[in-house]
Tab-separated table of C-alpha atoms in Angstrom:
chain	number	residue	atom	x	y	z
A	72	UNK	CA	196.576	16.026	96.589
A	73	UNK	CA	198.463	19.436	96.542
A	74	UNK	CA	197.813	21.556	98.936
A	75	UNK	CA	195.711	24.408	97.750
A	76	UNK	CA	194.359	26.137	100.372
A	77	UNK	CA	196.808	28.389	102.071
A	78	UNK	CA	195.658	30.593	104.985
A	79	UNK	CA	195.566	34.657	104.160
A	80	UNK	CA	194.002	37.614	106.030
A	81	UNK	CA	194.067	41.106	103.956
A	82	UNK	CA	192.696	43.485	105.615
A	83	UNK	CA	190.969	45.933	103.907
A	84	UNK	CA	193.016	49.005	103.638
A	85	UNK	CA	196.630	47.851	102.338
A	86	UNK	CA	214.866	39.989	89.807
A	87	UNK	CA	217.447	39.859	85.603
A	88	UNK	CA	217.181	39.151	81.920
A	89	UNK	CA	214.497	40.811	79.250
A	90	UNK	CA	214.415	41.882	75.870
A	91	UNK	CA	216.247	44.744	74.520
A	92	UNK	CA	214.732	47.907	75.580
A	93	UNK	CA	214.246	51.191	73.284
A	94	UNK	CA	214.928	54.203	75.885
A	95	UNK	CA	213.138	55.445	78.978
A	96	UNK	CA	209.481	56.715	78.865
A	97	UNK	CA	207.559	58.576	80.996
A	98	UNK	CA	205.728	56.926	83.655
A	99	UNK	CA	203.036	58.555	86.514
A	100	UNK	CA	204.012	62.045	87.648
A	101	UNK	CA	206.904	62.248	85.096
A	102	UNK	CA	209.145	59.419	86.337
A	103	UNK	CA	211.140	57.895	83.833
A	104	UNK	CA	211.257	54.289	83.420
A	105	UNK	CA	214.552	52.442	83.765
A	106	UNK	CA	213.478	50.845	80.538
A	107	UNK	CA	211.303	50.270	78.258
A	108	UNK	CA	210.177	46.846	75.730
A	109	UNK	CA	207.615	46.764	72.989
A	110	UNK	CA	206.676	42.758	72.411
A	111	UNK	CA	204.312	42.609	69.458
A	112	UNK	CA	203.321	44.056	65.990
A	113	UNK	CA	203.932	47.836	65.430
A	114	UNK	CA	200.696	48.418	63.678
A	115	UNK	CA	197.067	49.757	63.604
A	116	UNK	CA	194.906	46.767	64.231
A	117	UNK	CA	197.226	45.974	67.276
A	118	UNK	CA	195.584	47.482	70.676
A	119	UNK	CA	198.630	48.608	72.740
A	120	UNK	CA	198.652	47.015	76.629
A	121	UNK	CA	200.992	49.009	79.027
A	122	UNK	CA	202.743	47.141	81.411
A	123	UNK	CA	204.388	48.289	84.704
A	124	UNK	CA	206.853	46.062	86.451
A	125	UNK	CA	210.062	46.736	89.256
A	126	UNK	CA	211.890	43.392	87.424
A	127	UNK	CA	212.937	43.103	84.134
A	128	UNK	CA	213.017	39.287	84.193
A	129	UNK	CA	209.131	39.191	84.698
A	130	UNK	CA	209.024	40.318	80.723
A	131	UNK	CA	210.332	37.379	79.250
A	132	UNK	CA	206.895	35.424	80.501
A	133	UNK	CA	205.235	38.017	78.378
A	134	UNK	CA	207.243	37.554	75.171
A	135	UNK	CA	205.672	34.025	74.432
A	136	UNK	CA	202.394	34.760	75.668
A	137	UNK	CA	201.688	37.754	73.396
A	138	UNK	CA	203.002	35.634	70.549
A	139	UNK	CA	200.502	32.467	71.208
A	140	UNK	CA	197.964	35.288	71.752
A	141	UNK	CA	198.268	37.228	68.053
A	142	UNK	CA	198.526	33.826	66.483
A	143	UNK	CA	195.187	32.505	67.896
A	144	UNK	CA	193.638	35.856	68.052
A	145	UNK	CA	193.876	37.403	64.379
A	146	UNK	CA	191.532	39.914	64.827
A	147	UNK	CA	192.323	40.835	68.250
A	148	UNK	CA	196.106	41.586	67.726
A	149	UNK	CA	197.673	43.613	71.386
A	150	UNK	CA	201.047	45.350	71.807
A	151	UNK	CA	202.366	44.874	74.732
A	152	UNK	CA	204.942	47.652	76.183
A	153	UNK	CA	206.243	47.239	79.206
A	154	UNK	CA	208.250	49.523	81.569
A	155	UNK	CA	210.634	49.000	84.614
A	156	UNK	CA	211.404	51.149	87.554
A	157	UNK	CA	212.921	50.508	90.348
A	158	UNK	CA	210.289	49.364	93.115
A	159	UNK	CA	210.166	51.868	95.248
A	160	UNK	CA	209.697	54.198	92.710
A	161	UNK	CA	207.405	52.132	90.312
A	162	UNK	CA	204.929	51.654	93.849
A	163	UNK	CA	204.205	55.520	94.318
A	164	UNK	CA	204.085	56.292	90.789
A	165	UNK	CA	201.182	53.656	90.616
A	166	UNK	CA	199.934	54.508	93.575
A	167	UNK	CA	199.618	58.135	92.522
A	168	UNK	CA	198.156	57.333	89.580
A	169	UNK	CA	195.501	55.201	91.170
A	170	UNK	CA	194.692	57.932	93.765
A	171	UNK	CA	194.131	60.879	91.160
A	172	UNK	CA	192.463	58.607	88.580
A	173	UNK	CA	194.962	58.749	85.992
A	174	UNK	CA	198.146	57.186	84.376
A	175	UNK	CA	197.995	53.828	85.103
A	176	UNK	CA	198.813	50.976	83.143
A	177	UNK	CA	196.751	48.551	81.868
A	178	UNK	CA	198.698	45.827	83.930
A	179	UNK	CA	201.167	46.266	86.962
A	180	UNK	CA	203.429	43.675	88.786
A	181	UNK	CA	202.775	44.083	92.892
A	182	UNK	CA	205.461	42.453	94.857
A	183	UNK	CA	203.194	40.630	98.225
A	184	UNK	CA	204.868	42.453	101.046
A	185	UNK	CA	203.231	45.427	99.270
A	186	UNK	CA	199.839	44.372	97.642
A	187	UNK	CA	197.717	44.413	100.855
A	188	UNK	CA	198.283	48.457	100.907
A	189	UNK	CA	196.694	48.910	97.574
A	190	UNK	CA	193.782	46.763	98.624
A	191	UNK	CA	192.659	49.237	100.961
A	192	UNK	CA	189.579	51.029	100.670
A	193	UNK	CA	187.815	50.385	97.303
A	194	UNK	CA	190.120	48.389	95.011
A	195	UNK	CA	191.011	49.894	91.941
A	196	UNK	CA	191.496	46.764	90.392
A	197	UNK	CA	189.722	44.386	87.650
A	198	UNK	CA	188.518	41.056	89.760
A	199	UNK	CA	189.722	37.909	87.808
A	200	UNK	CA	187.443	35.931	89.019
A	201	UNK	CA	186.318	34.488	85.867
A	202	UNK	CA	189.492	33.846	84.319
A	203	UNK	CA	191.422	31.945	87.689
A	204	UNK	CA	187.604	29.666	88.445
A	205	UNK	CA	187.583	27.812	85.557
A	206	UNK	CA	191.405	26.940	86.481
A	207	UNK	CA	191.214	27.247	89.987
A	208	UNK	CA	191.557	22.794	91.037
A	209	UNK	CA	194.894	22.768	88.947
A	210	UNK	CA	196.018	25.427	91.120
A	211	UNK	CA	198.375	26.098	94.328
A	212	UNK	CA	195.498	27.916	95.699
A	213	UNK	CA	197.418	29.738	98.772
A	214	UNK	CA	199.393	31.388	95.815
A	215	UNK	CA	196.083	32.967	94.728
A	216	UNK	CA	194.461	34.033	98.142
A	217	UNK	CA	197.677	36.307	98.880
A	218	UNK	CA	196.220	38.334	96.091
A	219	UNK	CA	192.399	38.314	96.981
A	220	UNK	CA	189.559	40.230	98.937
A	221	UNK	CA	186.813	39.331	99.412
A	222	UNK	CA	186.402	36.056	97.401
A	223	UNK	CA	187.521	38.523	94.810
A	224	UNK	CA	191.244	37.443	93.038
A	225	UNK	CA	192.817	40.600	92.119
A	226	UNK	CA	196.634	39.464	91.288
A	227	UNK	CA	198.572	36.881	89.579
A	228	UNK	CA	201.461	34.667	90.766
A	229	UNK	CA	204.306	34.503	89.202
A	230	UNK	CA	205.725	31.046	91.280
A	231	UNK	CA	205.229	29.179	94.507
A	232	UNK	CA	208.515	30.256	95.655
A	233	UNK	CA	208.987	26.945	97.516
A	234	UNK	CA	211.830	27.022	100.080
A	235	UNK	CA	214.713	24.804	99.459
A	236	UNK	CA	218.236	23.907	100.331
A	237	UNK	CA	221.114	24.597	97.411
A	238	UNK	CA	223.941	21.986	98.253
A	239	UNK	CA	227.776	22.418	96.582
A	240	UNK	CA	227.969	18.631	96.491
A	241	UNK	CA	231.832	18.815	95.788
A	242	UNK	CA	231.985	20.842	99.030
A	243	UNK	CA	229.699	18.438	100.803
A	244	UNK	CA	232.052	15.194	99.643
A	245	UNK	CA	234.904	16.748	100.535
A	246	UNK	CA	233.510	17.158	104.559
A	247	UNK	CA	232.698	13.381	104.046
A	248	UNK	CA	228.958	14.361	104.147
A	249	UNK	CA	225.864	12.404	101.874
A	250	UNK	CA	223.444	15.134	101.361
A	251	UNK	CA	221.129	12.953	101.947
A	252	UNK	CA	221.043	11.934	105.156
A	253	UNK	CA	220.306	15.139	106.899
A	254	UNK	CA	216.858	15.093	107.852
A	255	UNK	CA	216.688	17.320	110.488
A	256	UNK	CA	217.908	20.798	111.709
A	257	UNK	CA	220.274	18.788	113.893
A	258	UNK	CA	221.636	16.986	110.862
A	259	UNK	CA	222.081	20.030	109.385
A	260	UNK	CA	224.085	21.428	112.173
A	261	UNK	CA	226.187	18.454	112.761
A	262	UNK	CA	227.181	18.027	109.060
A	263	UNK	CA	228.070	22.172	109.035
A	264	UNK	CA	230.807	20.878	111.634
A	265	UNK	CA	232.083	18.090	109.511
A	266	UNK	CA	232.249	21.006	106.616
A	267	UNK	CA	234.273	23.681	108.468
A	268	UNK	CA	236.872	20.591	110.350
A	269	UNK	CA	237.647	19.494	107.043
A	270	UNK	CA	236.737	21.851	104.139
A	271	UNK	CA	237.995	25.278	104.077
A	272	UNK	CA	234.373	26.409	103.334
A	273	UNK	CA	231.734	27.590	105.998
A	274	UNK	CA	228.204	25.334	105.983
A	275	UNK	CA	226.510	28.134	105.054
A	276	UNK	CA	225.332	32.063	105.246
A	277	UNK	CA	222.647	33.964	106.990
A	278	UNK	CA	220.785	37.356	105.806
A	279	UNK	CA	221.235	40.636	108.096
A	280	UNK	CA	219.744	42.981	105.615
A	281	UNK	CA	216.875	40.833	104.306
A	282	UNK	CA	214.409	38.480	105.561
A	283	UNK	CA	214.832	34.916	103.460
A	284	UNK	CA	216.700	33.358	106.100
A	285	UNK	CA	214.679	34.671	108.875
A	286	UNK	CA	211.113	34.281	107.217
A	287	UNK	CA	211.675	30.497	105.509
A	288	UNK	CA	212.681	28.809	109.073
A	289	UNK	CA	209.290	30.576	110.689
A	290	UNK	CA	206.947	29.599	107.844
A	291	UNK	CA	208.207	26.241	107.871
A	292	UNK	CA	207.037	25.913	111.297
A	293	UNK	CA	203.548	27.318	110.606
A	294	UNK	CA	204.443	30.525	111.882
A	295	UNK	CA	204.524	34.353	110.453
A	296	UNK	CA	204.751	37.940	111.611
A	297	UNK	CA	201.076	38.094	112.055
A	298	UNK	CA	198.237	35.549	112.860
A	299	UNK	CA	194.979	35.289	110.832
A	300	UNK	CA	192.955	37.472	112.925
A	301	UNK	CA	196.184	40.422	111.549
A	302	UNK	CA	197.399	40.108	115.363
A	303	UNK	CA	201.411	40.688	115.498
A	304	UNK	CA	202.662	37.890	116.698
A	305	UNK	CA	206.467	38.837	115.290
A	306	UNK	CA	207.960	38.042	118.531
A	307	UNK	CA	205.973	34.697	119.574
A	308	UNK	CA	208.231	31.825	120.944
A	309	UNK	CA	208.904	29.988	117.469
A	310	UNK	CA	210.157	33.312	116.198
A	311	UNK	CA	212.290	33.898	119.176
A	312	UNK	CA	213.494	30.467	119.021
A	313	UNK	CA	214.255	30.640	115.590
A	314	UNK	CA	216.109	34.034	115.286
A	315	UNK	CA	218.307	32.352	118.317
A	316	UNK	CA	219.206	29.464	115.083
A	317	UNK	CA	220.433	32.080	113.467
A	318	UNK	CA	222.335	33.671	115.949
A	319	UNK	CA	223.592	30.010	117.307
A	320	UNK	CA	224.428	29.043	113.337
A	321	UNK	CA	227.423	31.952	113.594
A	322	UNK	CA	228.326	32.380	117.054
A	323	UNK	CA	228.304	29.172	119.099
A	324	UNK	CA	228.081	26.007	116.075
A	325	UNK	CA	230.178	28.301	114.098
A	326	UNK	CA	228.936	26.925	111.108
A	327	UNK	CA	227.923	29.859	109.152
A	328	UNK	CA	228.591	33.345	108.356
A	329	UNK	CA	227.104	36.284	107.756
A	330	UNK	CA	226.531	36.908	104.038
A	331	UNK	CA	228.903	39.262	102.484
A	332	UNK	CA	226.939	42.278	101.571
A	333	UNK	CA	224.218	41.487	104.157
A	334	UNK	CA	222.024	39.251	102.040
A	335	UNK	CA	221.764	36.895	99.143
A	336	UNK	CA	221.551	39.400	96.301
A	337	UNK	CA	224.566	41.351	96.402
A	338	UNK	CA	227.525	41.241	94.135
A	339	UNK	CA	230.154	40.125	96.842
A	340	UNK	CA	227.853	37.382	97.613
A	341	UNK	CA	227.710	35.917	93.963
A	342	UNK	CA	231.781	35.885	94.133
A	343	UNK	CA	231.731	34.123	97.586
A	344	UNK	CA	229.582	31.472	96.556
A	345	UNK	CA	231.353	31.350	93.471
A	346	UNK	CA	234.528	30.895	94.535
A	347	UNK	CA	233.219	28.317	97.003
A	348	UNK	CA	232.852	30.290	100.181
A	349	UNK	CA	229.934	28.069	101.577
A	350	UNK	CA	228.750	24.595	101.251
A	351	UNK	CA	225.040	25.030	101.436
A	352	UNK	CA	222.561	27.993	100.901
A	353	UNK	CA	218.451	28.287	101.747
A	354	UNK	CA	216.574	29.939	99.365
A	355	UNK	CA	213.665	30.027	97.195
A	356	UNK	CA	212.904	28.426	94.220
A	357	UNK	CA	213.559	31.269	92.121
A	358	UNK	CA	216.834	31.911	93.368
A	359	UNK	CA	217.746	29.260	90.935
A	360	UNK	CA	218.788	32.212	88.208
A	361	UNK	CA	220.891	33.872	90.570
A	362	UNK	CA	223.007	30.880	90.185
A	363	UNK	CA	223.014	31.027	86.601
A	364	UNK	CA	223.119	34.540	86.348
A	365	UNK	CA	226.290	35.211	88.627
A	366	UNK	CA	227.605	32.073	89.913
A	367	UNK	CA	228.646	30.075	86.659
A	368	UNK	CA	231.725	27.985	88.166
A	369	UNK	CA	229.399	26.070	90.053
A	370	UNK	CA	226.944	24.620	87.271
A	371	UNK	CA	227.533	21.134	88.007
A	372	UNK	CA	228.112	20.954	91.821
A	373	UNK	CA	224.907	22.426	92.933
A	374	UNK	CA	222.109	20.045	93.809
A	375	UNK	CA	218.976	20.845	95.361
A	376	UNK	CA	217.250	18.656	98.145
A	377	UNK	CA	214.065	20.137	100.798
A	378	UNK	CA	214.688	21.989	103.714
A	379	UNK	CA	215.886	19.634	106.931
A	380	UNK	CA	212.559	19.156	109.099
A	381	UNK	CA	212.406	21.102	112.671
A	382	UNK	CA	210.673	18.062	113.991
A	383	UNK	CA	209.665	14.348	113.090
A	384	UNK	CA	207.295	14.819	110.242
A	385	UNK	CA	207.818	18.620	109.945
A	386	UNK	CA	207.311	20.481	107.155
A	387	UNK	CA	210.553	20.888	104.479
A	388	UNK	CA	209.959	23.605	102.769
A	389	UNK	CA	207.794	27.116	102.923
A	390	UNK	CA	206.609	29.300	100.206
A	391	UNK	CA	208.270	32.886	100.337
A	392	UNK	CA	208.300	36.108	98.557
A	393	UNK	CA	205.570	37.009	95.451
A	394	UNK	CA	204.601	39.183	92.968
A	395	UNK	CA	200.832	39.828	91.447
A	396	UNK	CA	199.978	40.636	88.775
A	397	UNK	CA	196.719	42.995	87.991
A	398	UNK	CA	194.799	44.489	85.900
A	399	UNK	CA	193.871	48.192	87.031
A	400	UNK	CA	190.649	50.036	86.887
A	401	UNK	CA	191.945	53.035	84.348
A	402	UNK	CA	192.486	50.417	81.298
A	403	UNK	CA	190.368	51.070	78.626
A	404	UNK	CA	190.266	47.637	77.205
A	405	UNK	CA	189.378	45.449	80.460
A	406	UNK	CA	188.319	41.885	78.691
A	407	UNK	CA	191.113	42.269	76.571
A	408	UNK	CA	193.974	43.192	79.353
A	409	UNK	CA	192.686	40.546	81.619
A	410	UNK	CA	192.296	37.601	78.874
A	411	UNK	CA	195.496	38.464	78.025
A	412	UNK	CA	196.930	38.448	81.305
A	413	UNK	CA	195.062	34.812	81.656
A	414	UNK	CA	196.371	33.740	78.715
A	415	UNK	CA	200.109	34.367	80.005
A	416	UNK	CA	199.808	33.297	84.206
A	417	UNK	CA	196.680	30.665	83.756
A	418	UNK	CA	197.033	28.560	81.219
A	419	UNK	CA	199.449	25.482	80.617
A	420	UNK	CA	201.740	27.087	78.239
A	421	UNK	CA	201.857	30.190	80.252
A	422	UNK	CA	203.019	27.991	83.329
A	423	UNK	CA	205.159	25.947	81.421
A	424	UNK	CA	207.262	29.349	80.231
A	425	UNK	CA	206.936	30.640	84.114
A	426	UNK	CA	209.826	27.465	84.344
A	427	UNK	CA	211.566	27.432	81.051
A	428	UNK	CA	211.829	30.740	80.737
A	429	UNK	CA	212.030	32.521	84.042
A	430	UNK	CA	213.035	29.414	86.163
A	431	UNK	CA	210.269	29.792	88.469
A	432	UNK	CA	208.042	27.113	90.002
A	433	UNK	CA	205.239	27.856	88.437
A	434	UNK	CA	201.675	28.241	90.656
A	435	UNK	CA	199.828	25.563	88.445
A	436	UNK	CA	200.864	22.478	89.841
A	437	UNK	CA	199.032	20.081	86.692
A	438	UNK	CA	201.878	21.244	84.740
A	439	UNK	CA	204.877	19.760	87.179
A	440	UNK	CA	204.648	16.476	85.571
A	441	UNK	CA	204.192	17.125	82.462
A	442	UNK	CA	206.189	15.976	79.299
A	443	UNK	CA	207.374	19.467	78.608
A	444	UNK	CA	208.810	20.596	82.494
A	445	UNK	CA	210.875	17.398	81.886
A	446	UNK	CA	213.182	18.799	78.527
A	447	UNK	CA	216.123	19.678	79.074
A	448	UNK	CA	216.968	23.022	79.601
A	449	UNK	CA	219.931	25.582	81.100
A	450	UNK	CA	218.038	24.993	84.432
A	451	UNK	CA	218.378	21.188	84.662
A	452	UNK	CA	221.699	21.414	82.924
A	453	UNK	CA	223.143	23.733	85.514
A	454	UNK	CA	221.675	21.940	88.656
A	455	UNK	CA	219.764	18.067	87.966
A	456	UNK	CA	216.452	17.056	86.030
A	457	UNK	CA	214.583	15.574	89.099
A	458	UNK	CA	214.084	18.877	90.518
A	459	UNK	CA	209.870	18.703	89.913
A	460	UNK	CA	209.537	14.839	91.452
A	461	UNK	CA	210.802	16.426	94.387
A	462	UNK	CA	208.153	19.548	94.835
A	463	UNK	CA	205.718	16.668	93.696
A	464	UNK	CA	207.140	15.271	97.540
A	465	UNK	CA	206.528	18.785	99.373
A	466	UNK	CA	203.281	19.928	98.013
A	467	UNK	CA	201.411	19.316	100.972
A	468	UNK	CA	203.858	20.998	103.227
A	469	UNK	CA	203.603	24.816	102.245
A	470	UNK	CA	202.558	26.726	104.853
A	471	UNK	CA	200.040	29.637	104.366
A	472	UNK	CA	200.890	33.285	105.152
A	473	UNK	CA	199.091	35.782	106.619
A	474	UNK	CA	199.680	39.298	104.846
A	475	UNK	CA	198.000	42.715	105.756
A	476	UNK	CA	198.663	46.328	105.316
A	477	UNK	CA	201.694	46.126	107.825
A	478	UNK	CA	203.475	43.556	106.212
A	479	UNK	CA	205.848	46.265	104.595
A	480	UNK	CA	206.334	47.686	108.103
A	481	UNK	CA	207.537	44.269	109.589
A	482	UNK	CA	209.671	43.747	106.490
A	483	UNK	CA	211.582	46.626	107.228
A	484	UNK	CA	211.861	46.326	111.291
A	485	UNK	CA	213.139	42.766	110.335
A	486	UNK	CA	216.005	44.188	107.259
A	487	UNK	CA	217.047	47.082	109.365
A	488	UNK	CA	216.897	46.915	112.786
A	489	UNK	CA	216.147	43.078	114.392
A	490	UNK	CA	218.254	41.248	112.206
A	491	UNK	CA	221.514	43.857	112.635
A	492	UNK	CA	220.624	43.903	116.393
A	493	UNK	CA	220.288	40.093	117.509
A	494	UNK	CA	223.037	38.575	114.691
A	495	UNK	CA	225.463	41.226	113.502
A	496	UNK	CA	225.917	43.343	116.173
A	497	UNK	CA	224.732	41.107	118.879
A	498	UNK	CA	223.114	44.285	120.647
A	499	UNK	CA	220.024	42.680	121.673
A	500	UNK	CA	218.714	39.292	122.507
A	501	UNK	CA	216.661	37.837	119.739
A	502	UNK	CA	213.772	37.939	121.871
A	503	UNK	CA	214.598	41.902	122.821
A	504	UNK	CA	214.780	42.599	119.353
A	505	UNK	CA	211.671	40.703	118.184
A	506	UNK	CA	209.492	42.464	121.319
A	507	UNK	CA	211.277	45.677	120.644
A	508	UNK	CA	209.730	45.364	116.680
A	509	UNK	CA	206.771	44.110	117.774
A	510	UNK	CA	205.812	46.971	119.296
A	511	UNK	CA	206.945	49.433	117.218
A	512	UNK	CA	204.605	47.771	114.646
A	513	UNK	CA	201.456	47.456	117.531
A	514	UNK	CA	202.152	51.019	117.898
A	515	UNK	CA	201.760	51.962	113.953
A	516	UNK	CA	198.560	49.611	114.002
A	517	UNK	CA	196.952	51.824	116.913
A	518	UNK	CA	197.855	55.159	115.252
């Protein structure tokens, strides 16, 4: 049975392909949007949704689902028109609007390190209770609570975002190394030698400027930045031990590098990997469309197998990053926006386009098996078609995560300061820089 229960404590108080846009509009206090998409008919009977989102490729989920929902709703036709900004910018122009009563959308995208903040106080969103409880077995539960208060579910997933390890099999061969045999941390670190003594690529890469090396390895262990009672525990001995990995993975094994650019998004990163600069790389599931996106040479060569296990019987993978999905308070047309918004995150179909059309493991696990996750597609043509019989393996091994207000704060100790500190620059110990964050957070807390 999948695991569906994932722990969560929010307190109260808290990526690139779409349709073609048709010019920037203006969002809450006169921001422009980046850009903007109109799905659906241009007419009269059609009620117009607005949608706010910081990444384009979230849209194409949309696309289908308005389409099922006109056809099998004649006489309750919607628009949908949805509008990107950059995060940052697309978070305090909602958060404005939310505060003064006026200018939000219908529907907004919340990435996780940021939805406890808006949960704060009296939530200003629609519950969605009725539409995820009907649904609610079928699901990866854990996915939902990260969006919840008070036995109320306010967002939408968009994925699990299991944890997983991208292999360049050619690169692997060529070290005289069968991906499948490493089982274990130590495997891992023994067949990085065998790569860089007889390959001319490193094992792998580690993140200085972003957390999805540094936040997979804890999670897998049952770990986080904070425990379920909202405690920092950042700098706890599995954290220490693990940031030390890291550091041990570059400067004594020698086995890996750190990622040009700083993390796994950047341009000079794509052309790394492309041109075969490591051998293996731990990511999400959704990562998946990076490859495609930016990394084309290696369609073929890429094959993806869990995460090796810390100990016997560990865990393999760990669920990372998120983005909700809500329905705010300021809509006019609540049933509507949130029937919708069930139509295109909790249904079957809706799941089934979360993988064919955003490459995303989608949150409703009845689905994973199912006739249709099995076509062919660019995803199973770039990497290999068992990709679902292996989450089928790991379901039970996704650790919860515990996300509050100060998520975002820990997020950016870890991007800017601890990681730069205990593996770039080598300023601090790991465990100075973890206690050193630790209590700069502790200190925010008691403010």
């Amino acid at each position: 049975m999948l695991k569906k229960s994932l722990s969560l404590l929010l307190i109260p108080g808290l990526f690139l392909a779409a349709c073609g846009g048709n010019g920037g509009s203006e969002g809450a206090g006169g921001s422009e949007a980046e850009d903007t998409s109109v799905i659906g008919p241009d007419s009269e009977e059609a009620t117009e949704l607005t949608f706010w989102t910081f990444n384009e490729q979230h849209i194409g989920v949309y696309e289908p689902a308005v389409k099922r929902w006109n056809e099998e709703n004649p006489d309750r036709q919607i628009q949908l028109t949805a509008e990107v900004f950059p995060i940052d910018q697309m978070n305090n122009n909602l958060r404005l609007a939310l505060q003064s009563g006026e200018g939000a959308p219908d529907i907004a995208d919340i990435e996780v390190s940021h939805f406890g903040s808006f949960l704060e106080g009296d939530v200003q969103f629609e519950s969605m209770n009725d539409q995820v409880e009907p649904v609610l077995e079928d699901m990866v539960e854990g996915r939902l609570d990260l969006y919840s208060k008070d036995d109320n579910y306010y967002g939408l997933p968009y994925h699990v975002g299991a944890t997983v390890m991208y292999y360049n099999e050619e690169i692997m061969d060529e070290a005289g190394v069968d991906i499948d045999s490493i089982e274990t941390w130590d495997d891992y670190v023994e067949a990085g030698k065998q790569v860089t003594e007889n390959t001319d690529s490193m094992m792998t890469t580690v993140e200085t400027t972003d957390q999805f090396t540094f936040w997979p390895l804890i999670a897998q262990q049952g770990s986080d930045y904070f425990n379920e009672d909202g405690e920092v525990i950042l700098d706890n001995e599995t954290n220490v031990e693990s940031l030390q990995f890291m550091n041990d993975m570059v400067h004594e094994h020698e086995i890996a590098e750190i990622a040009p650019g700083g993390d796994h998004h950047e341009e000079q990163y794509y052309g790394y990997m492309n041109d075969g600069g490591a051998a293996s790389l731990m990511m999400p599931m959704w990562y998946m469309g990076r490859f495609i996106d930016y990394m084309e040479d290696l369609e073929g060569k890429i094959q993806i197998r869990p995460l090796p296990r810390w100990e016997e019987d560990g865990n393999r993978t760990s669920g990372m990053g998120g983005t909700g999905t809500v329905v705010t308070n300021q809509t006019e047309k609540p049933e509507l926006a949130k029937e919708f918004l069930a139509e295109a995150k909790l249904t079957e179909e809706g799941n089934i386009d979360l993988w064919t059309e955003l490459g995303f493991d989608p949150p409703m696990y009845s689905v994973w098996d199912s006739e249709e996750m099995g076509e062919s597609n660019k995803y199973y043509e770039y990497f290999h078609d068992d990709i679902f019989d292996m989450l089928l393996e790991l379901n039970d091994e996704v650790e919860g995560l515990n996300i509050t207000p100060e998520t975002s704060d820990v997020t950016n100790e870890i991007n800017t300061n601890v990681l730069n500190s205990a593996v770039r620059q080598q300023s601090s110990t790991p465990q100075e820089a973890l206690e050193q964050a630790a209590e700069s957070v502790r200190s925010g807390m008691s403010e």
